[in-house]
Amino acid sequence: MKLFLHAPRLVLFAVGFSCSLLSANDVVWPGFLGPKRDGWVSHFQPPAAWPKSLSKVWQIEVGTGYGASLVDNNRVYQHARQGMDEVLRCVDLATGKEIWKQTHAVPFKASSGGERHGNGPKSTPILADGRIFTMSSLGDISAWDAETGELLWRSDYGKRFSQNHPNWGASTSPVIDGDHVVAHFGNDDEGALIALDAKTGEEVWSQGNDGAAYSSPLVVEIHGVRQIVDWNHRALVGVDSRSGEALWEFPLPQFTSNQNMPTPTFHNGRILLGGENRGIYGLEPELHEGKWAVKERWFQKDVALDMSTAVINGNLLFGFSHYKAGQLFCLDTETGEVLWRGPGRTGANVAFLSIPDHVIALFDGGRLQVIKATGKGLEEVASYRVADSETWAPPVLLDTGLLIKDQQSLTLWSFK
């Protein structure tokens, strides 16, 4: 199946921008939270002095949705919704000029209680080996040629599961493991963690029957075993990445309004897991004589993770708790001790990135804050207004600029 290309549509373009502003040939941001799904931006070095303001390079209309941009080889890829279609768009990084656009009819409508979050897509695509993999709000995965936009294959589990997405739409971001693309398919009541062949879309393995949550899977190595860590509707699980064999689990079910939404954080062999109204756990999977078990190293209830995924900097965890109507926090990853909490009433969501000695925090109200990565207290280094509408999609940090997806637009900002 092939989709037709559409004529480019550029909403706003600021002239006078040189491609040398960004070292794009060396930048690869392949998916949700970067190459290792940990939010660490390896190519960025903080400036000696942060600028007082940012310069808008270009801005284009792309549609609604919460997915982050992908960046590779001077190109930007954005997945969003326009009308009843989900649109995958490829634009030139330097100019914002459209290179190609493909559409996919996705007649999804948010269920009651989720209207303010829109109809998606809420999943971030992933890029690997010249292919882009998108997950629609209805839970199907499509593979596209990154160069041309050609649709390569589409995998839909709607026949296996009566509704192939959780109540408020599929939000999990697929992950690449070698030649497999892995995602959790299904609805609140039933589903499975499934690995597909990245070239063909054929199923390689399927594990379990637990319902899908809104969290995204990780690929990690624990005790020499490469595995997928997945927080589903019922439990946090570890699954052998090649065979799909279940290794271990830690029950933490989604219950009533307490949704399983943040993506777990992996650090020093431990998994840091926070849930809505359920605090944060420090969990360590252990392997003894061929048998796995999960040790709870610590638990604290003073802060919790609602929708925001936390990031590591050094041995500190930086996150956003929904307690006190939204507050930043920092905790010690070894002990779980909360080292500081910021002021309350600061928003509903924060998307984080981690860079040397700093953490980047994009608040849902369009403000981006740079803070020192310290456990001594909240120390703001810089603050910028980057959008006039809501910003739920994670930012992408380039060498000397950043990409911000707001309610309808994608904007390239420059630090110069």
CSV table of C-alpha atoms in Angstrom, one decimal:
chain,number,residue,atom,x,y,z
A,1,MET,CA,0.0,0.0,0.0
A,2,LYS,CA,1.3,3.4,-0.9
A,3,LEU,CA,0.0,6.8,0.1
A,4,PHE,CA,0.2,9.9,-2.2
A,5,LEU,CA,2.5,12.8,-1.5
A,6,HIS,CA,1.1,16.3,-0.9
A,7,ALA,CA,2.3,19.7,-1.8
A,8,PRO,CA,4.5,21.4,0.8
A,9,ARG,CA,2.8,23.9,3.1
A,10,LEU,CA,5.0,26.3,5.0
A,11,VAL,CA,3.2,28.5,7.5
A,12,LEU,CA,6.1,30.8,8.7
A,13,PHE,CA,9.7,31.0,7.6
A,14,ALA,CA,12.3,33.3,9.1
A,15,VAL,CA,15.1,34.1,6.6
A,16,GLY,CA,18.7,34.7,7.3
A,17,PHE,CA,19.3,31.3,8.9
A,18,SER,CA,22.5,29.3,8.0
A,19,CYS,CA,22.6,25.5,8.2
A,20,SER,CA,25.9,25.9,10.0
A,21,LEU,CA,23.9,27.0,13.1
A,22,LEU,CA,23.2,23.3,13.9
A,23,SER,CA,25.6,20.4,13.4
A,24,ALA,CA,22.8,18.3,12.1
A,25,ASN,CA,24.9,15.8,10.3
A,26,ASP,CA,26.2,14.5,13.6
A,27,VAL,CA,22.8,14.7,15.4
A,28,VAL,CA,20.5,11.7,15.6
A,29,TRP,CA,17.5,11.9,17.8
A,30,PRO,CA,15.7,8.6,16.8
A,31,GLY,CA,12.8,8.5,19.2
A,32,PHE,CA,11.2,9.1,22.6
A,33,LEU,CA,13.9,10.3,25.1
A,34,GLY,CA,16.7,9.8,22.6
A,35,PRO,CA,19.0,6.9,21.5
A,36,LYS,CA,18.9,5.1,24.9
A,37,ARG,CA,15.4,6.2,26.0
A,38,ASP,CA,16.9,8.0,29.0
A,39,GLY,CA,16.6,11.6,28.0
A,40,TRP,CA,20.4,12.1,27.9
A,41,VAL,CA,21.6,14.5,25.1
A,42,SER,CA,25.1,13.3,24.5
A,43,HIS,CA,25.9,15.8,21.7
A,44,PHE,CA,25.0,19.0,23.6
A,45,GLN,CA,27.5,21.0,25.7
A,46,PRO,CA,26.0,23.7,27.8
A,47,PRO,CA,27.2,27.3,27.0
A,48,ALA,CA,29.4,29.2,29.4
A,49,ALA,CA,26.5,31.7,29.6
A,50,TRP,CA,23.0,30.9,28.6
A,51,PRO,CA,21.4,33.6,26.4
A,52,LYS,CA,18.7,35.9,27.8
A,53,SER,CA,16.3,35.0,24.9
A,54,LEU,CA,15.9,32.6,22.0
A,55,SER,CA,15.6,33.5,18.3
A,56,LYS,CA,12.8,31.9,16.2
A,57,VAL,CA,14.3,30.4,13.1
A,58,TRP,CA,11.1,28.9,11.6
A,59,GLN,CA,7.7,27.7,12.5
A,60,ILE,CA,5.3,25.5,10.6
A,61,GLU,CA,1.8,24.1,11.1
A,62,VAL,CA,1.9,20.4,11.7
A,63,GLY,CA,-1.3,19.6,13.7
A,64,THR,CA,-2.1,18.3,17.1
A,65,GLY,CA,-0.5,15.4,19.1
A,66,TYR,CA,2.1,14.7,21.8
A,67,GLY,CA,4.8,12.9,19.8
A,68,ALA,CA,8.3,14.3,19.8
A,69,SER,CA,10.2,15.2,16.6
A,70,LEU,CA,12.9,12.9,15.2
A,71,VAL,CA,16.1,14.3,13.7
A,72,ASP,CA,18.6,12.7,11.3
A,73,ASN,CA,20.7,13.8,8.4
A,74,ASN,CA,19.4,17.4,8.3
A,75,ARG,CA,15.8,16.2,8.3
A,76,VAL,CA,13.1,16.5,10.9
A,77,TYR,CA,10.2,14.1,11.1
A,78,GLN,CA,7.0,14.9,12.9
A,79,HIS,CA,3.9,12.8,13.5
A,80,ALA,CA,0.7,14.7,14.2
A,81,ARG,CA,-3.1,14.9,13.5
A,82,GLN,CA,-4.9,17.1,11.0
A,83,GLY,CA,-8.6,16.4,10.9
A,84,MET,CA,-9.4,12.7,10.8
A,85,ASP,CA,-5.9,11.9,9.5
A,86,GLU,CA,-2.6,11.2,11.2
A,87,VAL,CA,0.2,12.9,9.2
A,88,LEU,CA,3.9,12.0,9.1
A,89,ARG,CA,5.8,14.9,7.8
A,90,CYS,CA,9.5,15.2,6.7
A,91,VAL,CA,11.0,18.8,6.6
A,92,ASP,CA,14.4,20.3,6.0
A,93,LEU,CA,16.0,21.1,9.4
A,94,ALA,CA,17.6,24.3,8.1
A,95,THR,CA,14.5,25.9,6.5
A,96,GLY,CA,11.4,24.0,7.7
A,97,LYS,CA,10.5,23.4,4.1
A,98,GLU,CA,8.5,20.3,3.5
A,99,ILE,CA,10.2,17.4,1.8
A,100,TRP,CA,7.4,14.9,1.9
A,101,LYS,CA,4.1,14.2,3.7
A,102,GLN,CA,2.1,11.0,4.2
A,103,THR,CA,-1.4,10.7,5.7
A,104,HIS,CA,-3.1,7.8,7.4
A,105,ALA,CA,-6.9,7.9,8.2
A,106,VAL,CA,-7.3,7.4,12.0
A,107,PRO,CA,-10.9,8.0,13.0
A,108,PHE,CA,-10.1,8.0,16.8
A,109,LYS,CA,-12.1,10.1,19.2
A,110,ALA,CA,-11.0,10.5,22.9
A,111,SER,CA,-13.2,8.9,25.5
A,112,SER,CA,-15.0,10.9,28.2
A,113,GLY,CA,-12.5,12.4,30.6
A,114,GLY,CA,-9.7,12.5,28.0
A,115,GLU,CA,-11.1,15.2,25.7
A,116,ARG,CA,-8.7,17.9,26.8
A,117,HIS,CA,-5.8,15.7,25.7
A,118,GLY,CA,-7.2,15.5,22.2
A,119,ASN,CA,-7.3,12.7,19.7
A,120,GLY,CA,-3.6,12.1,19.4
A,121,PRO,CA,-1.3,10.7,18.2
A,122,LYS,CA,0.3,10.5,21.7
A,123,SER,CA,3.0,8.1,20.8
A,124,THR,CA,6.5,9.2,19.6
A,125,PRO,CA,7.7,7.4,16.4
A,126,ILE,CA,11.1,5.7,16.3
A,127,LEU,CA,13.7,5.8,13.5
A,128,ALA,CA,16.1,2.9,12.7
A,129,ASP,CA,17.9,1.7,9.5
A,130,GLY,CA,16.2,4.2,7.2
A,131,ARG,CA,12.7,3.3,8.5
A,132,ILE,CA,10.3,5.3,10.7
A,133,PHE,CA,7.8,3.4,12.8
A,134,THR,CA,4.6,5.2,14.0
A,135,MET,CA,1.9,4.0,16.3
A,136,SER,CA,-1.5,5.5,15.8
A,137,SER,CA,-4.1,6.4,18.4
A,138,LEU,CA,-5.9,3.3,17.4
A,139,GLY,CA,-2.9,1.1,18.2
A,140,ASP,CA,-1.6,0.1,14.7
A,141,ILE,CA,2.1,0.4,13.8
A,142,SER,CA,3.1,1.6,10.4
A,143,ALA,CA,6.6,1.4,8.9
A,144,TRP,CA,7.7,4.2,6.5
A,145,ASP,CA,10.7,4.7,4.3
A,146,ALA,CA,12.6,7.7,5.8
A,147,GLU,CA,14.0,8.9,2.5
A,148,THR,CA,10.8,8.8,0.4
A,149,GLY,CA,7.9,8.5,2.8
A,150,GLU,CA,6.7,5.3,1.2
A,151,LEU,CA,4.5,3.1,3.4
A,152,LEU,CA,6.4,-0.3,3.8
A,153,TRP,CA,4.0,-2.2,6.0
A,154,ARG,CA,1.2,-1.8,8.6
A,155,SER,CA,0.5,-4.1,11.5
A,156,ASP,CA,-3.0,-3.9,13.1
A,157,TYR,CA,-4.0,-6.1,16.0
A,158,GLY,CA,-7.7,-5.0,16.0
A,159,LYS,CA,-8.9,-8.5,15.1
A,160,ARG,CA,-7.0,-10.1,18.0
A,161,PHE,CA,-8.1,-7.5,20.6
A,162,SER,CA,-11.6,-6.1,20.4
A,163,GLN,CA,-10.2,-2.6,20.9
A,164,ASN,CA,-6.5,-2.3,20.1
A,165,HIS,CA,-5.8,0.6,22.4
A,166,PRO,CA,-6.4,1.7,26.1
A,167,ASN,CA,-9.4,3.8,26.9
A,168,TRP,CA,-7.8,7.2,26.0
A,169,GLY,CA,-5.9,6.0,23.0
A,170,ALA,CA,-2.5,4.3,22.4
A,171,SER,CA,0.3,6.4,24.0
A,172,THR,CA,3.1,3.9,24.2
A,173,SER,CA,6.1,4.6,22.0
A,174,PRO,CA,7.5,1.6,20.2
A,175,VAL,CA,11.2,0.7,20.8
A,176,ILE,CA,13.8,-0.8,18.5
A,177,ASP,CA,15.8,-3.9,19.6
A,178,GLY,CA,18.1,-5.0,16.8
A,179,ASP,CA,16.0,-6.1,13.9
A,180,HIS,CA,12.8,-6.0,16.0
A,181,VAL,CA,10.3,-3.3,16.8
A,182,VAL,CA,8.6,-3.9,20.1
A,183,ALA,CA,5.4,-2.5,21.5
A,184,HIS,CA,2.5,-3.4,23.8
A,185,PHE,CA,-0.7,-3.9,21.9
A,186,GLY,CA,-4.3,-4.3,23.2
A,187,ASN,CA,-6.8,-2.6,25.5
A,188,ASP,CA,-7.3,-2.1,29.2
A,189,ASP,CA,-8.4,-5.7,29.7
A,190,GLU,CA,-6.3,-7.7,27.4
A,191,GLY,CA,-3.2,-7.3,25.3
A,192,ALA,CA,0.4,-8.5,24.8
A,193,LEU,CA,4.0,-7.3,24.5
A,194,ILE,CA,4.8,-8.1,20.9
A,195,ALA,CA,8.0,-8.1,18.8
A,196,LEU,CA,7.7,-7.5,15.1
A,197,ASP,CA,10.2,-8.0,12.3
A,198,ALA,CA,11.3,-4.5,11.5
A,199,LYS,CA,11.6,-5.3,7.8
A,200,THR,CA,8.3,-7.1,7.2
A,201,GLY,CA,6.0,-6.4,10.2
A,202,GLU,CA,5.6,-10.1,10.8
A,203,GLU,CA,5.3,-11.2,14.4
A,204,VAL,CA,8.4,-12.7,16.0
A,205,TRP,CA,7.1,-13.3,19.5
A,206,SER,CA,4.2,-12.4,21.7
A,207,GLN,CA,4.3,-12.4,25.5
A,208,GLY,CA,1.6,-12.4,28.1
A,209,ASN,CA,-2.1,-11.3,28.0
A,210,ASP,CA,-2.0,-8.2,30.2
A,211,GLY,CA,-3.8,-5.1,29.0
A,212,ALA,CA,-1.9,-2.1,27.6
A,213,ALA,CA,-1.0,1.0,29.7
A,214,TYR,CA,0.3,4.4,28.6
A,215,SER,CA,3.9,3.8,29.5
A,216,SER,CA,6.6,2.9,27.0
A,217,PRO,CA,9.0,-0.1,27.0
A,218,LEU,CA,12.8,0.1,27.6
A,219,VAL,CA,15.6,-2.1,26.2
A,220,VAL,CA,18.2,-2.7,29.0
A,221,GLU,CA,20.8,-5.3,30.1
A,222,ILE,CA,20.5,-6.7,33.6
A,223,HIS,CA,22.9,-9.4,34.9
A,224,GLY,CA,24.1,-9.9,31.3
A,225,VAL,CA,20.6,-10.6,29.9
A,226,ARG,CA,19.2,-8.2,27.3
A,227,GLN,CA,15.6,-7.6,28.1
A,228,ILE,CA,12.5,-5.5,27.5
A,229,VAL,CA,11.2,-3.7,30.6
A,230,ASP,CA,7.5,-3.0,30.1
A,231,TRP,CA,4.9,-1.5,32.5
A,232,ASN,CA,1.6,-2.9,31.4
A,233,HIS,CA,-1.9,-2.5,32.9
A,234,ARG,CA,-1.1,-5.0,35.7
A,235,ALA,CA,2.6,-5.1,36.5
A,236,LEU,CA,6.2,-4.1,35.6
A,237,VAL,CA,7.7,-7.0,33.8
A,238,GLY,CA,11.1,-8.0,32.4
A,239,VAL,CA,11.0,-10.1,29.1
A,240,ASP,CA,14.0,-11.7,27.3
A,241,SER,CA,14.4,-9.6,24.2
A,242,ARG,CA,15.2,-12.4,21.8
A,243,SER,CA,12.8,-15.1,22.9
A,244,GLY,CA,10.0,-13.2,24.5
A,245,GLU,CA,10.3,-15.4,27.6
A,246,ALA,CA,9.0,-13.8,30.8
A,247,LEU,CA,11.8,-13.3,33.3
A,248,TRP,CA,10.4,-11.4,36.3
A,249,GLU,CA,7.6,-9.1,37.4
A,250,PHE,CA,6.6,-6.5,40.0
A,251,PRO,CA,2.8,-6.1,40.4
A,252,LEU,CA,1.7,-2.4,40.3
A,253,PRO,CA,-1.7,-2.4,38.6
A,254,GLN,CA,-3.5,0.5,37.0
A,255,PHE,CA,-6.6,1.0,39.3
A,256,THR,CA,-9.5,3.4,38.8
A,257,SER,CA,-8.0,6.9,38.2
A,258,ASN,CA,-4.5,5.8,39.0
A,259,GLN,CA,-3.1,5.3,35.5
A,260,ASN,CA,0.2,3.6,34.6
A,261,MET,CA,1.7,6.4,32.5
A,262,PRO,CA,5.3,7.3,33.1
A,263,THR,CA,8.1,5.3,31.4
A,264,PRO,CA,10.3,3.6,34.0
A,265,THR,CA,13.9,4.9,34.5
A,266,PHE,CA,16.9,2.5,34.5
A,267,HIS,CA,20.0,3.4,36.4
A,268,ASN,CA,22.9,1.2,37.9
A,269,GLY,CA,20.9,-2.0,37.6
A,270,ARG,CA,17.8,-0.6,39.2
A,271,ILE,CA,14.5,0.4,37.8
A,272,LEU,CA,12.9,3.5,39.3
A,273,LEU,CA,9.2,3.3,38.9
A,274,GLY,CA,6.7,6.0,39.9
A,275,GLY,CA,2.9,5.8,39.6
A,276,GLU,CA,0.0,8.2,40.0
A,277,ASN,CA,-0.8,8.6,43.7
A,278,ARG,CA,1.5,5.6,44.4
A,279,GLY,CA,4.9,7.2,45.2
A,280,ILE,CA,8.2,6.0,43.7
A,281,TYR,CA,10.0,2.6,44.0
A,282,GLY,CA,13.6,1.7,43.7
A,283,LEU,CA,13.5,-1.9,42.3
A,284,GLU,CA,16.4,-4.3,41.6
A,285,PRO,CA,15.9,-7.4,39.5
A,286,GLU,CA,18.2,-10.2,40.8
A,287,LEU,CA,19.3,-13.5,39.2
A,288,HIS,CA,20.3,-16.4,41.4
A,289,GLU,CA,20.9,-19.9,40.1
A,290,GLY,CA,18.8,-19.2,37.0
A,291,LYS,CA,15.9,-17.8,38.9
A,292,TRP,CA,14.8,-14.1,38.8
A,293,ALA,CA,13.4,-12.1,41.7
A,294,VAL,CA,12.7,-8.4,42.2
A,295,LYS,CA,14.1,-6.7,45.3
A,296,GLU,CA,12.4,-3.5,46.6
A,297,ARG,CA,15.4,-1.5,47.6
A,298,TRP,CA,13.4,1.6,48.7
A,299,PHE,CA,10.0,3.2,48.5
A,300,GLN,CA,9.0,6.8,49.2
A,301,LYS,CA,5.5,8.3,49.1
A,302,ASP,CA,6.3,12.0,49.4
A,303,VAL,CA,6.4,12.5,45.6
A,304,ALA,CA,4.9,10.6,42.8
A,305,LEU,CA,4.9,10.6,39.0
A,306,ASP,CA,1.6,11.2,37.2
A,307,MET,CA,2.3,11.6,33.4
A,308,SER,CA,5.9,12.9,33.4
A,309,THR,CA,8.8,10.6,32.9
A,310,ALA,CA,11.8,11.4,35.1
A,311,VAL,CA,15.4,11.6,34.1
A,312,ILE,CA,18.8,10.8,35.7
A,313,ASN,CA,21.7,13.2,36.1
A,314,GLY,CA,24.6,11.8,38.0
A,315,ASN,CA,23.1,9.7,40.7
A,316,LEU,CA,20.1,12.0,41.1
A,317,LEU,CA,16.6,11.5,39.7
A,318,PHE,CA,14.8,14.7,38.5
A,319,GLY,CA,11.0,14.5,38.1
A,320,PHE,CA,7.7,16.2,38.3
A,321,SER,CA,5.2,15.2,41.0
A,322,HIS,CA,1.5,15.9,40.6
A,323,TYR,CA,1.2,16.5,44.4
A,324,LYS,CA,0.8,20.2,45.4
A,325,ALA,CA,-0.8,20.8,42.0
A,326,GLY,CA,2.6,20.1,40.3
A,327,GLN,CA,6.1,20.5,41.6
A,328,LEU,CA,9.6,19.6,40.5
A,329,PHE,CA,11.7,17.4,42.7
A,330,CYS,CA,15.0,15.7,43.1
A,331,LEU,CA,15.8,12.5,44.9
A,332,ASP,CA,18.8,10.3,45.6
A,333,THR,CA,18.7,7.2,43.4
A,334,GLU,CA,20.6,5.1,46.0
A,335,THR,CA,18.4,5.7,49.0
A,336,GLY,CA,15.2,7.2,47.6
A,337,GLU,CA,15.5,10.3,49.8
A,338,VAL,CA,13.8,13.3,48.4
A,339,LEU,CA,16.5,16.0,48.4
A,340,TRP,CA,14.3,19.0,47.4
A,341,ARG,CA,10.9,20.0,46.1
A,342,GLY,CA,10.1,23.1,44.1
A,343,PRO,CA,7.1,25.3,44.5
A,344,GLY,CA,3.6,23.9,43.9
A,345,ARG,CA,1.0,24.9,41.3
A,346,THR,CA,3.5,24.9,38.4
A,347,GLY,CA,1.6,22.9,35.8
A,348,ALA,CA,0.2,19.6,34.8
A,349,ASN,CA,3.2,18.0,33.0
A,350,VAL,CA,6.9,18.5,32.4
A,351,ALA,CA,9.0,16.8,29.6
A,352,PHE,CA,12.6,16.4,30.7
A,353,LEU,CA,16.0,16.2,29.0
A,354,SER,CA,19.3,15.7,30.8
A,355,ILE,CA,22.6,17.4,29.8
A,356,PRO,CA,26.0,17.8,31.6
A,357,ASP,CA,25.3,19.4,35.0
A,358,HIS,CA,21.9,20.6,33.9
A,359,VAL,CA,18.3,19.4,33.4
A,360,ILE,CA,16.0,20.9,30.7
A,361,ALA,CA,12.3,21.0,31.8
A,362,LEU,CA,9.6,21.9,29.3
A,363,PHE,CA,6.4,22.8,31.2
A,364,ASP,CA,3.0,22.1,29.5
A,365,GLY,CA,2.3,25.9,29.6
A,366,GLY,CA,5.0,26.7,27.0
A,367,ARG,CA,7.8,27.6,29.4
A,368,LEU,CA,11.2,25.9,29.2
A,369,GLN,CA,13.4,26.0,32.3
A,370,VAL,CA,17.1,25.1,32.6
A,371,ILE,CA,18.0,24.0,36.1
A,372,LYS,CA,21.3,23.0,37.8
A,373,ALA,CA,21.6,19.2,38.3
A,374,THR,CA,22.2,19.5,42.0
A,375,GLY,CA,20.6,17.9,45.1
A,376,LYS,CA,21.1,21.1,47.1
A,377,GLY,CA,17.9,22.8,45.9
A,378,LEU,CA,16.1,24.1,42.9
A,379,GLU,CA,18.5,26.5,41.1
A,380,GLU,CA,17.2,28.1,37.8
A,381,VAL,CA,19.9,28.9,35.3
A,382,ALA,CA,17.7,30.1,32.5
A,383,SER,CA,14.0,30.3,31.5
A,384,TYR,CA,12.4,30.9,28.1
A,385,ARG,CA,8.9,31.3,26.7
A,386,VAL,CA,8.9,28.9,23.7
A,387,ALA,CA,5.2,28.7,22.9
A,388,ASP,CA,1.9,30.5,23.4
A,389,SER,CA,-0.1,27.3,23.5
A,390,GLU,CA,0.2,24.0,25.4
A,391,THR,CA,3.5,22.0,25.0
A,392,TRP,CA,3.0,18.4,25.9
A,393,ALA,CA,5.4,16.8,23.3
A,394,PRO,CA,9.0,16.3,24.5
A,395,PRO,CA,11.5,18.9,23.2
A,396,VAL,CA,14.4,18.0,21.0
A,397,LEU,CA,17.7,19.6,21.9
A,398,LEU,CA,20.2,20.3,19.0
A,399,ASP,CA,23.7,21.6,19.2
A,400,THR,CA,22.7,25.3,19.4
A,401,GLY,CA,19.0,25.2,19.3
A,402,LEU,CA,15.8,23.2,20.0
A,403,LEU,CA,12.6,22.0,18.4
A,404,ILE,CA,9.4,22.7,20.2
A,405,LYS,CA,6.0,21.1,19.3
A,406,ASP,CA,3.1,23.1,20.7
A,407,GLN,CA,-0.6,22.6,20.2
A,408,GLN,CA,-0.6,23.0,16.4
A,409,SER,CA,2.9,24.1,15.4
A,410,LEU,CA,6.6,22.9,15.3
A,411,THR,CA,9.2,25.6,15.9
A,412,LEU,CA,12.9,25.7,15.6
A,413,TRP,CA,14.5,28.0,18.2
A,414,SER,CA,18.1,29.1,18.2
A,415,PHE,CA,20.3,29.9,21.2
A,416,LYS,CA,22.3,32.3,19.0
